[in-house]
Amino acid sequence: MPGMEARTFSFADRAERVSKRADHQSSAARPSSTSTPTPSTKATLDGNNFQLSMTPRKSKTRQLQPSDYESDANNLSDIPPPPTSRTNAELNISVIRRHNPSVTSIISIAPYAVIYLFSPTSQQWEKSGIEGTLFVCQLSTTEIGADRFSVIVLNRRGLDNFHAELLKEEDVEVTDEYVILRVYDDEAGIQHIYGLWIFSELPPSSTANTRAITAQIIRDCAMQAETSRKIAEEQHLDATNGHGEEQEAAQSEPMGRQVSLRELFGQQREQDDGWSVKHHSPQTKGSRFAPSADTDFFRSTRRHAQP
């Protein structure tokens, strides 16, 4: 039929044109000859059905050359492993020791505290500009072995931190609002009075009773420091006195046999008795010299010369 032939021709013509167009596009988009070829598109006519088919892509194995970065991959094994995670206690004590190397342990922590300074002029509490986390720490012992404790506040508002060593129980006073500390400045020869306001909430908050617990710990540490210092001073004094008595006893011991004055003058008198008053020569029982030709000559001459 004329219409069928024209229709068949139109489909075939369309298929040919589509196939050419697809080949043209694939050849235009095809990369260099060294790269993997792209799939080609073909149009086929199966009766009245027009189909487009694509040939599968042929895979080609590429051998990648190691770059400079990949050649250094073997050296990664020399890198040490990352440090192990530390606990909060270890982190806190490492930070505290940067400011005070004599800290040996942390006894108590209060999340937030504000330091007030009592002004003798105005008779009022004034802010010192120091506020932050409060630490009650144990310090290294003294030379005589006494325990030491201190209160440290790391300042969040500046570089000046708060340090106060606990010396005596009477230097700590607890009120409803503050924990009062008397701190002695040996260099200036004056005494400062500080008020520690410790943040605390009502139960069941995590900071409940923080003020009361911290205040009690500060007081106990001050009492322990005073008691330990007294015991250490007494032991040091006893050891010093005992060592001094041993030295005195060692110095008083005679270095050999001592001769009394009676014995000394007695020996000298016996020697004096051996001398003759008339001749001023010692009277000895025998001759001091052995007989010889010279002594015999002088004796014979003296005997003839006497009347």
PDB file of C-alpha atoms in Angstrom:
ATOM      1  CA  MET A   1       0.000   0.000   0.000  1.00  0.00           C
ATOM      2  CA  PRO A   2       1.265   3.397  -0.861  1.00  0.00           C
ATOM      3  CA  GLY A   3       0.467   4.743   2.539  1.00  0.00           C
ATOM      4  CA  MET A   4       2.206   1.833   4.278  1.00  0.00           C
ATOM      5  CA  GLU A   5       5.341   2.224   2.207  1.00  0.00           C
ATOM      6  CA  ALA A   6       5.441   5.892   2.936  1.00  0.00           C
ATOM      7  CA  ARG A   7       4.935   5.150   6.644  1.00  0.00           C
ATOM      8  CA  THR A   8       7.599   2.474   6.582  1.00  0.00           C
ATOM      9  CA  PHE A   9       9.974   4.754   4.861  1.00  0.00           C
ATOM     10  CA  SER A  10       9.301   7.495   7.296  1.00  0.00           C
ATOM     11  CA  PHE A  11      10.041   5.243  10.261  1.00  0.00           C
ATOM     12  CA  ALA A  12      13.191   3.898   8.634  1.00  0.00           C
ATOM     13  CA  ASP A  13      14.303   7.336   7.679  1.00  0.00           C
ATOM     14  CA  ARG A  14      13.689   8.544  11.203  1.00  0.00           C
ATOM     15  CA  ALA A  15      15.569   5.646  12.672  1.00  0.00           C
ATOM     16  CA  GLU A  16      18.541   6.282  10.450  1.00  0.00           C
ATOM     17  CA  ARG A  17      18.620   9.918  11.324  1.00  0.00           C
ATOM     18  CA  VAL A  18      18.399   9.203  15.046  1.00  0.00           C
ATOM     19  CA  SER A  19      21.168   6.642  14.768  1.00  0.00           C
ATOM     20  CA  LYS A  20      23.410   9.071  12.955  1.00  0.00           C
ATOM     21  CA  ARG A  21      22.693  11.778  15.448  1.00  0.00           C
ATOM     22  CA  ALA A  22      23.515   9.465  18.371  1.00  0.00           C
ATOM     23  CA  ASP A  23      26.756   8.346  16.734  1.00  0.00           C
ATOM     24  CA  HIS A  24      27.662  11.936  16.104  1.00  0.00           C
ATOM     25  CA  GLN A  25      27.015  12.923  19.720  1.00  0.00           C
ATOM     26  CA  SER A  26      28.923   9.941  21.083  1.00  0.00           C
ATOM     27  CA  SER A  27      31.900  10.679  18.867  1.00  0.00           C
ATOM     28  CA  ALA A  28      31.859  14.325  19.865  1.00  0.00           C
ATOM     29  CA  ALA A  29      31.713  13.495  23.574  1.00  0.00           C
ATOM     30  CA  ARG A  30      34.279  10.708  23.291  1.00  0.00           C
ATOM     31  CA  PRO A  31      37.498  11.466  25.245  1.00  0.00           C
ATOM     32  CA  SER A  32      41.021  10.805  24.042  1.00  0.00           C
ATOM     33  CA  SER A  33      42.019   7.388  22.786  1.00  0.00           C
ATOM     34  CA  THR A  34      43.699   6.483  26.049  1.00  0.00           C
ATOM     35  CA  SER A  35      40.482   6.795  28.075  1.00  0.00           C
ATOM     36  CA  THR A  36      37.690   4.231  28.322  1.00  0.00           C
ATOM     37  CA  PRO A  37      35.329   4.329  25.304  1.00  0.00           C
ATOM     38  CA  THR A  38      31.791   5.521  25.866  1.00  0.00           C
ATOM     39  CA  PRO A  39      28.799   3.395  24.825  1.00  0.00           C
ATOM     40  CA  SER A  40      27.290   3.958  21.379  1.00  0.00           C
ATOM     41  CA  THR A  41      23.603   4.287  20.630  1.00  0.00           C
ATOM     42  CA  LYS A  42      21.891   2.394  17.795  1.00  0.00           C
ATOM     43  CA  ALA A  43      18.347   2.686  16.482  1.00  0.00           C
ATOM     44  CA  THR A  44      16.578  -0.362  15.074  1.00  0.00           C
ATOM     45  CA  LEU A  45      13.263  -0.821  13.349  1.00  0.00           C
ATOM     46  CA  ASP A  46      11.345  -3.995  14.211  1.00  0.00           C
ATOM     47  CA  GLY A  47       8.130  -3.859  12.292  1.00  0.00           C
ATOM     48  CA  ASN A  48       6.231  -0.897  13.533  1.00  0.00           C
ATOM     49  CA  ASN A  49       8.275  -0.719  16.817  1.00  0.00           C
ATOM     50  CA  PHE A  50      11.048   1.751  16.957  1.00  0.00           C
ATOM     51  CA  GLN A  51      13.776   0.849  19.517  1.00  0.00           C
ATOM     52  CA  LEU A  52      16.979   2.471  20.641  1.00  0.00           C
ATOM     53  CA  SER A  53      19.683   0.229  22.064  1.00  0.00           C
ATOM     54  CA  MET A  54      22.979   1.038  23.734  1.00  0.00           C
ATOM     55  CA  THR A  55      26.008  -1.129  23.579  1.00  0.00           C
ATOM     56  CA  PRO A  56      27.584  -1.882  27.007  1.00  0.00           C
ATOM     57  CA  ARG A  57      30.719  -0.015  28.005  1.00  0.00           C
ATOM     58  CA  LYS A  58      33.879  -1.992  27.808  1.00  0.00           C
ATOM     59  CA  SER A  59      35.870  -1.724  31.004  1.00  0.00           C
ATOM     60  CA  LYS A  60      39.566  -1.246  30.788  1.00  0.00           C
ATOM     61  CA  THR A  61      41.910  -1.752  33.709  1.00  0.00           C
ATOM     62  CA  ARG A  62      44.114   1.227  34.488  1.00  0.00           C
ATOM     63  CA  GLN A  63      47.291   0.977  36.465  1.00  0.00           C
ATOM     64  CA  LEU A  64      47.675   4.075  38.642  1.00  0.00           C
ATOM     65  CA  GLN A  65      51.146   5.263  39.325  1.00  0.00           C
ATOM     66  CA  PRO A  66      51.801   6.186  42.953  1.00  0.00           C
ATOM     67  CA  SER A  67      52.013   9.911  43.476  1.00  0.00           C
ATOM     68  CA  ASP A  68      54.351  11.723  45.840  1.00  0.00           C
ATOM     69  CA  TYR A  69      51.648  11.793  48.471  1.00  0.00           C
ATOM     70  CA  GLU A  70      51.006   8.064  48.201  1.00  0.00           C
ATOM     71  CA  SER A  71      54.716   7.308  48.366  1.00  0.00           C
ATOM     72  CA  ASP A  72      54.793   8.964  51.797  1.00  0.00           C
ATOM     73  CA  ALA A  73      52.045   6.688  53.093  1.00  0.00           C
ATOM     74  CA  ASN A  74      54.611   4.232  54.441  1.00  0.00           C
ATOM     75  CA  ASN A  75      55.979   6.903  56.778  1.00  0.00           C
ATOM     76  CA  LEU A  76      52.620   7.254  58.501  1.00  0.00           C
ATOM     77  CA  SER A  77      53.382   4.197  60.581  1.00  0.00           C
ATOM     78  CA  ASP A  78      56.099   6.161  62.389  1.00  0.00           C
ATOM     79  CA  ILE A  79      53.608   8.662  63.800  1.00  0.00           C
ATOM     80  CA  PRO A  80      52.914   7.914  67.491  1.00  0.00           C
ATOM     81  CA  PRO A  81      49.339   7.140  68.466  1.00  0.00           C
ATOM     82  CA  PRO A  82      47.245   9.928  69.984  1.00  0.00           C
ATOM     83  CA  PRO A  83      47.491  10.335  73.751  1.00  0.00           C
ATOM     84  CA  THR A  84      45.055   8.462  75.906  1.00  0.00           C
ATOM     85  CA  SER A  85      42.107  10.369  77.288  1.00  0.00           C
ATOM     86  CA  ARG A  86      42.596  11.781  80.784  1.00  0.00           C
ATOM     87  CA  THR A  87      40.034  12.074  83.542  1.00  0.00           C
ATOM     88  CA  ASN A  88      38.637  15.363  84.790  1.00  0.00           C
ATOM     89  CA  ALA A  89      40.655  15.057  87.987  1.00  0.00           C
ATOM     90  CA  GLU A  90      43.913  14.708  86.032  1.00  0.00           C
ATOM     91  CA  LEU A  91      43.040  17.666  83.825  1.00  0.00           C
ATOM     92  CA  ASN A  92      42.144  19.850  86.813  1.00  0.00           C
ATOM     93  CA  ILE A  93      45.336  19.126  88.715  1.00  0.00           C
ATOM     94  CA  SER A  94      47.459  19.734  85.617  1.00  0.00           C
ATOM     95  CA  VAL A  95      45.849  23.168  85.213  1.00  0.00           C
ATOM     96  CA  ILE A  96      46.248  24.007  88.913  1.00  0.00           C
ATOM     97  CA  ARG A  97      49.931  23.041  88.905  1.00  0.00           C
ATOM     98  CA  ARG A  98      50.598  25.587  86.186  1.00  0.00           C
ATOM     99  CA  HIS A  99      49.692  28.299  88.681  1.00  0.00           C
ATOM    100  CA  ASN A 100      51.015  26.596  91.839  1.00  0.00           C
ATOM    101  CA  PRO A 101      53.514  23.745  91.282  1.00  0.00           C
ATOM    102  CA  SER A 102      53.440  22.757  94.972  1.00  0.00           C
ATOM    103  CA  VAL A 103      49.886  21.349  94.672  1.00  0.00           C
ATOM    104  CA  THR A 104      49.828  17.590  95.250  1.00  0.00           C
ATOM    105  CA  SER A 105      46.086  16.849  95.211  1.00  0.00           C
ATOM    106  CA  ILE A 106      42.640  18.466  94.962  1.00  0.00           C
ATOM    107  CA  ILE A 107      40.378  17.868  97.945  1.00  0.00           C
ATOM    108  CA  SER A 108      37.210  19.762  96.939  1.00  0.00           C
ATOM    109  CA  ILE A 109      35.875  21.839  94.018  1.00  0.00           C
ATOM    110  CA  ALA A 110      33.165  24.513  94.003  1.00  0.00           C
ATOM    111  CA  PRO A 111      31.928  25.430  90.510  1.00  0.00           C
ATOM    112  CA  TYR A 112      31.668  29.175  91.147  1.00  0.00           C
ATOM    113  CA  ALA A 113      32.848  31.558  93.840  1.00  0.00           C
ATOM    114  CA  VAL A 114      33.321  35.338  94.177  1.00  0.00           C
ATOM    115  CA  ILE A 115      36.085  36.887  96.282  1.00  0.00           C
ATOM    116  CA  TYR A 116      35.258  39.971  98.390  1.00  0.00           C
ATOM    117  CA  LEU A 117      37.801  42.084 100.289  1.00  0.00           C
ATOM    118  CA  PHE A 118      36.888  43.786 103.551  1.00  0.00           C
ATOM    119  CA  SER A 119      37.821  47.472 103.560  1.00  0.00           C
ATOM    120  CA  PRO A 120      38.866  48.787 106.996  1.00  0.00           C
ATOM    121  CA  THR A 121      38.186  52.349 105.825  1.00  0.00           C
ATOM    122  CA  SER A 122      34.600  51.923 104.715  1.00  0.00           C
ATOM    123  CA  GLN A 123      33.929  48.902 106.930  1.00  0.00           C
ATOM    124  CA  GLN A 124      32.239  47.180 103.972  1.00  0.00           C
ATOM    125  CA  TRP A 125      32.821  44.267 101.635  1.00  0.00           C
ATOM    126  CA  GLU A 126      34.183  45.213  98.226  1.00  0.00           C
ATOM    127  CA  LYS A 127      34.596  43.059  95.132  1.00  0.00           C
ATOM    128  CA  SER A 128      38.192  42.145  94.397  1.00  0.00           C
ATOM    129  CA  GLY A 129      37.547  41.391  90.724  1.00  0.00           C
ATOM    130  CA  ILE A 130      38.270  37.682  91.178  1.00  0.00           C
ATOM    131  CA  GLU A 131      35.608  35.082  90.495  1.00  0.00           C
ATOM    132  CA  GLY A 132      35.686  31.570  89.113  1.00  0.00           C
ATOM    133  CA  THR A 133      36.117  27.945  90.127  1.00  0.00           C
ATOM    134  CA  LEU A 134      37.282  27.352  93.706  1.00  0.00           C
ATOM    135  CA  PHE A 135      39.701  24.559  94.598  1.00  0.00           C
ATOM    136  CA  VAL A 136      40.685  23.326  98.058  1.00  0.00           C
ATOM    137  CA  CYS A 137      44.127  21.771  97.532  1.00  0.00           C
ATOM    138  CA  GLN A 138      46.782  19.966  99.514  1.00  0.00           C
ATOM    139  CA  LEU A 139      50.319  21.275  99.102  1.00  0.00           C
ATOM    140  CA  SER A 140      53.682  19.634  99.542  1.00  0.00           C
ATOM    141  CA  THR A 141      54.841  19.327 103.145  1.00  0.00           C
ATOM    142  CA  THR A 142      57.270  21.720 104.794  1.00  0.00           C
ATOM    143  CA  GLU A 143      60.923  20.965 105.520  1.00  0.00           C
ATOM    144  CA  ILE A 144      60.028  19.582 108.946  1.00  0.00           C
ATOM    145  CA  GLY A 145      57.157  17.453 107.562  1.00  0.00           C
ATOM    146  CA  ALA A 146      54.094  19.589 108.379  1.00  0.00           C
ATOM    147  CA  ASP A 147      50.968  19.341 106.210  1.00  0.00           C
ATOM    148  CA  ARG A 148      49.905  22.323 104.135  1.00  0.00           C
ATOM    149  CA  PHE A 149      46.589  23.293 102.518  1.00  0.00           C
ATOM    150  CA  SER A 150      45.386  26.222 100.433  1.00  0.00           C
ATOM    151  CA  VAL A 151      42.346  27.733  98.722  1.00  0.00           C
ATOM    152  CA  ILE A 152      42.767  28.656  95.043  1.00  0.00           C
ATOM    153  CA  VAL A 153      40.293  30.481  92.798  1.00  0.00           C
ATOM    154  CA  LEU A 154      41.081  30.632  89.076  1.00  0.00           C
ATOM    155  CA  ASN A 155      39.934  34.037  87.882  1.00  0.00           C
ATOM    156  CA  ARG A 156      37.601  34.175  84.886  1.00  0.00           C
ATOM    157  CA  ARG A 157      37.775  37.959  84.620  1.00  0.00           C
ATOM    158  CA  GLY A 158      41.491  38.523  84.651  1.00  0.00           C
ATOM    159  CA  LEU A 159      44.975  37.153  85.144  1.00  0.00           C
ATOM    160  CA  ASP A 160      45.127  37.632  88.928  1.00  0.00           C
ATOM    161  CA  ASN A 161      44.120  34.450  90.742  1.00  0.00           C
ATOM    162  CA  PHE A 162      43.385  34.002  94.433  1.00  0.00           C
ATOM    163  CA  HIS A 163      45.755  32.005  96.648  1.00  0.00           C
ATOM    164  CA  ALA A 164      45.361  31.678 100.413  1.00  0.00           C
ATOM    165  CA  GLU A 165      47.231  29.147 102.546  1.00  0.00           C
ATOM    166  CA  LEU A 166      45.308  27.763 105.513  1.00  0.00           C
ATOM    167  CA  LEU A 167      47.425  28.077 108.671  1.00  0.00           C
ATOM    168  CA  LYS A 168      45.148  28.093 111.731  1.00  0.00           C
ATOM    169  CA  GLU A 169      41.584  27.165 112.536  1.00  0.00           C
ATOM    170  CA  GLU A 170      40.904  30.556 114.069  1.00  0.00           C
ATOM    171  CA  ASP A 171      41.655  32.186 110.693  1.00  0.00           C
ATOM    172  CA  VAL A 172      38.470  30.616 109.233  1.00  0.00           C
ATOM    173  CA  GLU A 173      35.003  31.879 110.087  1.00  0.00           C
ATOM    174  CA  VAL A 174      31.778  30.672 108.472  1.00  0.00           C
ATOM    175  CA  THR A 175      28.698  32.929 108.199  1.00  0.00           C
ATOM    176  CA  ASP A 176      25.416  32.641 106.339  1.00  0.00           C
ATOM    177  CA  GLU A 177      26.799  34.445 103.300  1.00  0.00           C
ATOM    178  CA  TYR A 178      30.577  34.164 103.371  1.00  0.00           C
ATOM    179  CA  VAL A 179      33.467  31.982 104.343  1.00  0.00           C
ATOM    180  CA  ILE A 180      35.795  34.527 105.949  1.00  0.00           C
ATOM    181  CA  LEU A 181      39.558  33.975 105.709  1.00  0.00           C
ATOM    182  CA  ARG A 182      42.307  35.922 107.453  1.00  0.00           C
ATOM    183  CA  VAL A 183      45.399  35.941 105.269  1.00  0.00           C
ATOM    184  CA  TYR A 184      48.741  37.256 106.527  1.00  0.00           C
ATOM    185  CA  ASP A 185      51.065  39.083 104.150  1.00  0.00           C
ATOM    186  CA  ASP A 186      54.533  38.485 105.588  1.00  0.00           C
ATOM    187  CA  GLU A 187      56.280  40.767 103.111  1.00  0.00           C
ATOM    188  CA  ALA A 188      54.029  43.765 103.786  1.00  0.00           C
ATOM    189  CA  GLY A 189      53.446  42.830 107.409  1.00  0.00           C
ATOM    190  CA  ILE A 190      49.677  43.327 107.185  1.00  0.00           C
ATOM    191  CA  GLN A 191      46.576  41.185 107.418  1.00  0.00           C
ATOM    192  CA  HIS A 192      43.862  40.895 104.770  1.00  0.00           C
ATOM    193  CA  ILE A 193      40.315  39.706 105.389  1.00  0.00           C
ATOM    194  CA  TYR A 194      38.610  37.985 102.459  1.00  0.00           C
ATOM    195  CA  GLY A 195      35.026  36.844 102.095  1.00  0.00           C
ATOM    196  CA  LEU A 196      34.362  33.852  99.842  1.00  0.00           C
ATOM    197  CA  TRP A 197      30.832  33.825  98.424  1.00  0.00           C
ATOM    198  CA  ILE A 198      30.241  30.273  97.129  1.00  0.00           C
ATOM    199  CA  PHE A 199      27.390  29.648  94.707  1.00  0.00           C
ATOM    200  CA  SER A 200      24.886  27.091  95.952  1.00  0.00           C
ATOM    201  CA  GLU A 201      21.354  26.156  94.907  1.00  0.00           C
ATOM    202  CA  LEU A 202      18.533  24.392  96.649  1.00  0.00           C
ATOM    203  CA  PRO A 203      17.976  20.636  96.341  1.00  0.00           C
ATOM    204  CA  PRO A 204      17.717  18.679  94.093  1.00  0.00           C
ATOM    205  CA  SER A 205      20.257  20.772  92.180  1.00  0.00           C
ATOM    206  CA  SER A 206      23.773  19.427  91.691  1.00  0.00           C
ATOM    207  CA  THR A 207      25.185  22.432  93.597  1.00  0.00           C
ATOM    208  CA  ALA A 208      22.925  21.937  96.618  1.00  0.00           C
ATOM    209  CA  ASN A 209      24.758  22.406  99.938  1.00  0.00           C
ATOM    210  CA  THR A 210      27.984  23.266  98.098  1.00  0.00           C
ATOM    211  CA  ARG A 211      28.595  26.293 100.309  1.00  0.00           C
ATOM    212  CA  ALA A 212      28.182  24.399 103.574  1.00  0.00           C
ATOM    213  CA  ILE A 213      30.274  21.415 102.439  1.00  0.00           C
ATOM    214  CA  THR A 214      33.101  23.580 101.101  1.00  0.00           C
ATOM    215  CA  ALA A 215      33.129  25.725 104.240  1.00  0.00           C
ATOM    216  CA  GLN A 216      33.441  22.647 106.464  1.00  0.00           C
ATOM    217  CA  ILE A 217      36.276  21.248 104.336  1.00  0.00           C
ATOM    218  CA  ILE A 218      38.160  24.567 104.519  1.00  0.00           C
ATOM    219  CA  ARG A 219      37.832  24.636 108.296  1.00  0.00           C
ATOM    220  CA  ASP A 220      38.964  21.017 108.675  1.00  0.00           C
ATOM    221  CA  CYS A 221      42.004  21.639 106.480  1.00  0.00           C
ATOM    222  CA  ALA A 222      42.991  24.691 108.525  1.00  0.00           C
ATOM    223  CA  MET A 223      42.717  22.668 111.745  1.00  0.00           C
ATOM    224  CA  GLN A 224      44.756  19.812 110.242  1.00  0.00           C
ATOM    225  CA  ALA A 225      47.472  22.228 109.098  1.00  0.00           C
ATOM    226  CA  GLU A 226      47.734  23.800 112.569  1.00  0.00           C
ATOM    227  CA  THR A 227      47.865  20.448 114.384  1.00  0.00           C
ATOM    228  CA  SER A 228      50.384  18.954 111.981  1.00  0.00           C
ATOM    229  CA  ARG A 229      52.633  22.009 112.217  1.00  0.00           C
ATOM    230  CA  LYS A 230      52.691  21.908 116.030  1.00  0.00           C
ATOM    231  CA  ILE A 231      53.543  18.207 116.105  1.00  0.00           C
ATOM    232  CA  ALA A 232      56.264  18.625 113.488  1.00  0.00           C
ATOM    233  CA  GLU A 233      57.803  21.576 115.343  1.00  0.00           C
ATOM    234  CA  GLU A 234      57.871  19.644 118.630  1.00  0.00           C
ATOM    235  CA  GLN A 235      59.492  16.631 116.987  1.00  0.00           C
ATOM    236  CA  HIS A 236      62.018  18.841 115.235  1.00  0.00           C
ATOM    237  CA  LEU A 237      62.825  20.639 118.509  1.00  0.00           C
ATOM    238  CA  ASP A 238      63.274  17.364 120.382  1.00  0.00           C
ATOM    239  CA  ALA A 239      65.510  16.012 117.654  1.00  0.00           C
ATOM    240  CA  THR A 240      67.572  19.209 117.683  1.00  0.00           C
ATOM    241  CA  ASN A 241      67.957  19.195 121.479  1.00  0.00           C
ATOM    242  CA  GLY A 242      68.858  15.519 121.514  1.00  0.00           C
ATOM    243  CA  HIS A 243      71.502  16.044 118.882  1.00  0.00           C
ATOM    244  CA  GLY A 244      72.893  19.010 120.813  1.00  0.00           C
ATOM    245  CA  GLU A 245      73.127  17.009 124.058  1.00  0.00           C
ATOM    246  CA  GLU A 246      74.943  14.226 122.250  1.00  0.00           C
ATOM    247  CA  GLN A 247      77.452  16.718 120.895  1.00  0.00           C
ATOM    248  CA  GLU A 248      78.018  18.239 124.352  1.00  0.00           C
ATOM    249  CA  ALA A 249      78.478  14.807 125.896  1.00  0.00           C
ATOM    250  CA  ALA A 250      80.942  13.859 123.175  1.00  0.00           C
ATOM    251  CA  GLN A 251      82.897  17.072 123.714  1.00  0.00           C
ATOM    252  CA  SER A 252      82.973  16.614 127.519  1.00  0.00           C
ATOM    253  CA  GLU A 253      84.405  13.099 127.351  1.00  0.00           C
ATOM    254  CA  PRO A 254      88.222  13.041 128.160  1.00  0.00           C
ATOM    255  CA  MET A 255      90.589  12.374 125.334  1.00  0.00           C
ATOM    256  CA  GLY A 256      92.685   9.832 127.300  1.00  0.00           C
ATOM    257  CA  ARG A 257      93.691   9.835 131.038  1.00  0.00           C
ATOM    258  CA  GLN A 258      93.644  13.214 132.764  1.00  0.00           C
ATOM    259  CA  VAL A 259      96.464  14.088 135.243  1.00  0.00           C
ATOM    260  CA  SER A 260      95.482  15.987 138.376  1.00  0.00           C
ATOM    261  CA  LEU A 261      97.470  18.884 139.819  1.00  0.00           C
ATOM    262  CA  ARG A 262      98.459  16.822 142.841  1.00  0.00           C
ATOM    263  CA  GLU A 263      99.991  14.158 140.614  1.00  0.00           C
ATOM    264  CA  LEU A 264     101.651  16.771 138.427  1.00  0.00           C
ATOM    265  CA  PHE A 265     103.342  18.610 141.337  1.00  0.00           C
ATOM    266  CA  GLY A 266     104.187  15.314 143.024  1.00  0.00           C
ATOM    267  CA  GLN A 267     106.166  14.210 139.980  1.00  0.00           C
ATOM    268  CA  GLN A 268     107.952  17.546 139.833  1.00  0.00           C
ATOM    269  CA  ARG A 269     108.869  17.311 143.534  1.00  0.00           C
ATOM    270  CA  GLU A 270     110.359  13.873 143.109  1.00  0.00           C
ATOM    271  CA  GLN A 271     112.526  15.256 140.321  1.00  0.00           C
ATOM    272  CA  ASP A 272     113.618  18.169 142.536  1.00  0.00           C
ATOM    273  CA  ASP A 273     114.565  15.800 145.357  1.00  0.00           C
ATOM    274  CA  GLY A 274     117.112  14.156 143.032  1.00  0.00           C
ATOM    275  CA  TRP A 275     119.180  17.369 142.957  1.00  0.00           C
ATOM    276  CA  SER A 276     121.728  18.286 145.597  1.00  0.00           C
ATOM    277  CA  VAL A 277     121.540  21.771 147.066  1.00  0.00           C
ATOM    278  CA  LYS A 278     125.273  21.962 147.523  1.00  0.00           C
ATOM    279  CA  HIS A 279     126.503  20.673 144.221  1.00  0.00           C
ATOM    280  CA  HIS A 280     123.467  21.590 142.105  1.00  0.00           C
ATOM    281  CA  SER A 281     123.729  18.273 140.374  1.00  0.00           C
ATOM    282  CA  PRO A 282     121.586  15.227 140.632  1.00  0.00           C
ATOM    283  CA  GLN A 283     122.625  12.576 143.068  1.00  0.00           C
ATOM    284  CA  THR A 284     122.610   9.348 141.215  1.00  0.00           C
ATOM    285  CA  LYS A 285     123.606   5.993 142.441  1.00  0.00           C
ATOM    286  CA  GLY A 286     125.846   5.175 139.507  1.00  0.00           C
ATOM    287  CA  SER A 287     127.858   7.047 136.955  1.00  0.00           C
ATOM    288  CA  ARG A 288     125.997   8.563 134.063  1.00  0.00           C
ATOM    289  CA  PHE A 289     128.952   7.875 131.739  1.00  0.00           C
ATOM    290  CA  ALA A 290     130.555   4.596 130.855  1.00  0.00           C
ATOM    291  CA  PRO A 291     134.253   4.366 132.043  1.00  0.00           C
ATOM    292  CA  SER A 292     136.819   5.238 129.413  1.00  0.00           C
ATOM    293  CA  ALA A 293     140.446   6.376 129.214  1.00  0.00           C
ATOM    294  CA  ASP A 294     139.394  10.046 129.313  1.00  0.00           C
ATOM    295  CA  THR A 295     137.241   9.674 132.395  1.00  0.00           C
ATOM    296  CA  ASP A 296     139.969   7.770 134.202  1.00  0.00           C
ATOM    297  CA  PHE A 297     142.467  10.521 133.375  1.00  0.00           C
ATOM    298  CA  PHE A 298     140.248  13.307 134.712  1.00  0.00           C
ATOM    299  CA  ARG A 299     139.484  11.342 137.865  1.00  0.00           C
ATOM    300  CA  SER A 300     143.164  10.671 138.594  1.00  0.00           C
ATOM    301  CA  THR A 301     144.072  14.323 137.987  1.00  0.00           C
ATOM    302  CA  ARG A 302     141.326  15.531 140.318  1.00  0.00           C
ATOM    303  CA  ARG A 303     142.409  13.062 143.022  1.00  0.00           C
ATOM    304  CA  HIS A 304     146.065  14.316 142.979  1.00  0.00           C
ATOM    305  CA  ALA A 305     145.011  17.933 142.944  1.00  0.00           C
ATOM    306  CA  GLN A 306     142.980  17.652 146.217  1.00  0.00           C
ATOM    307  CA  PRO A 307     145.132  18.446 149.437  1.00  0.00           C
TER     308      PRO A 307
END
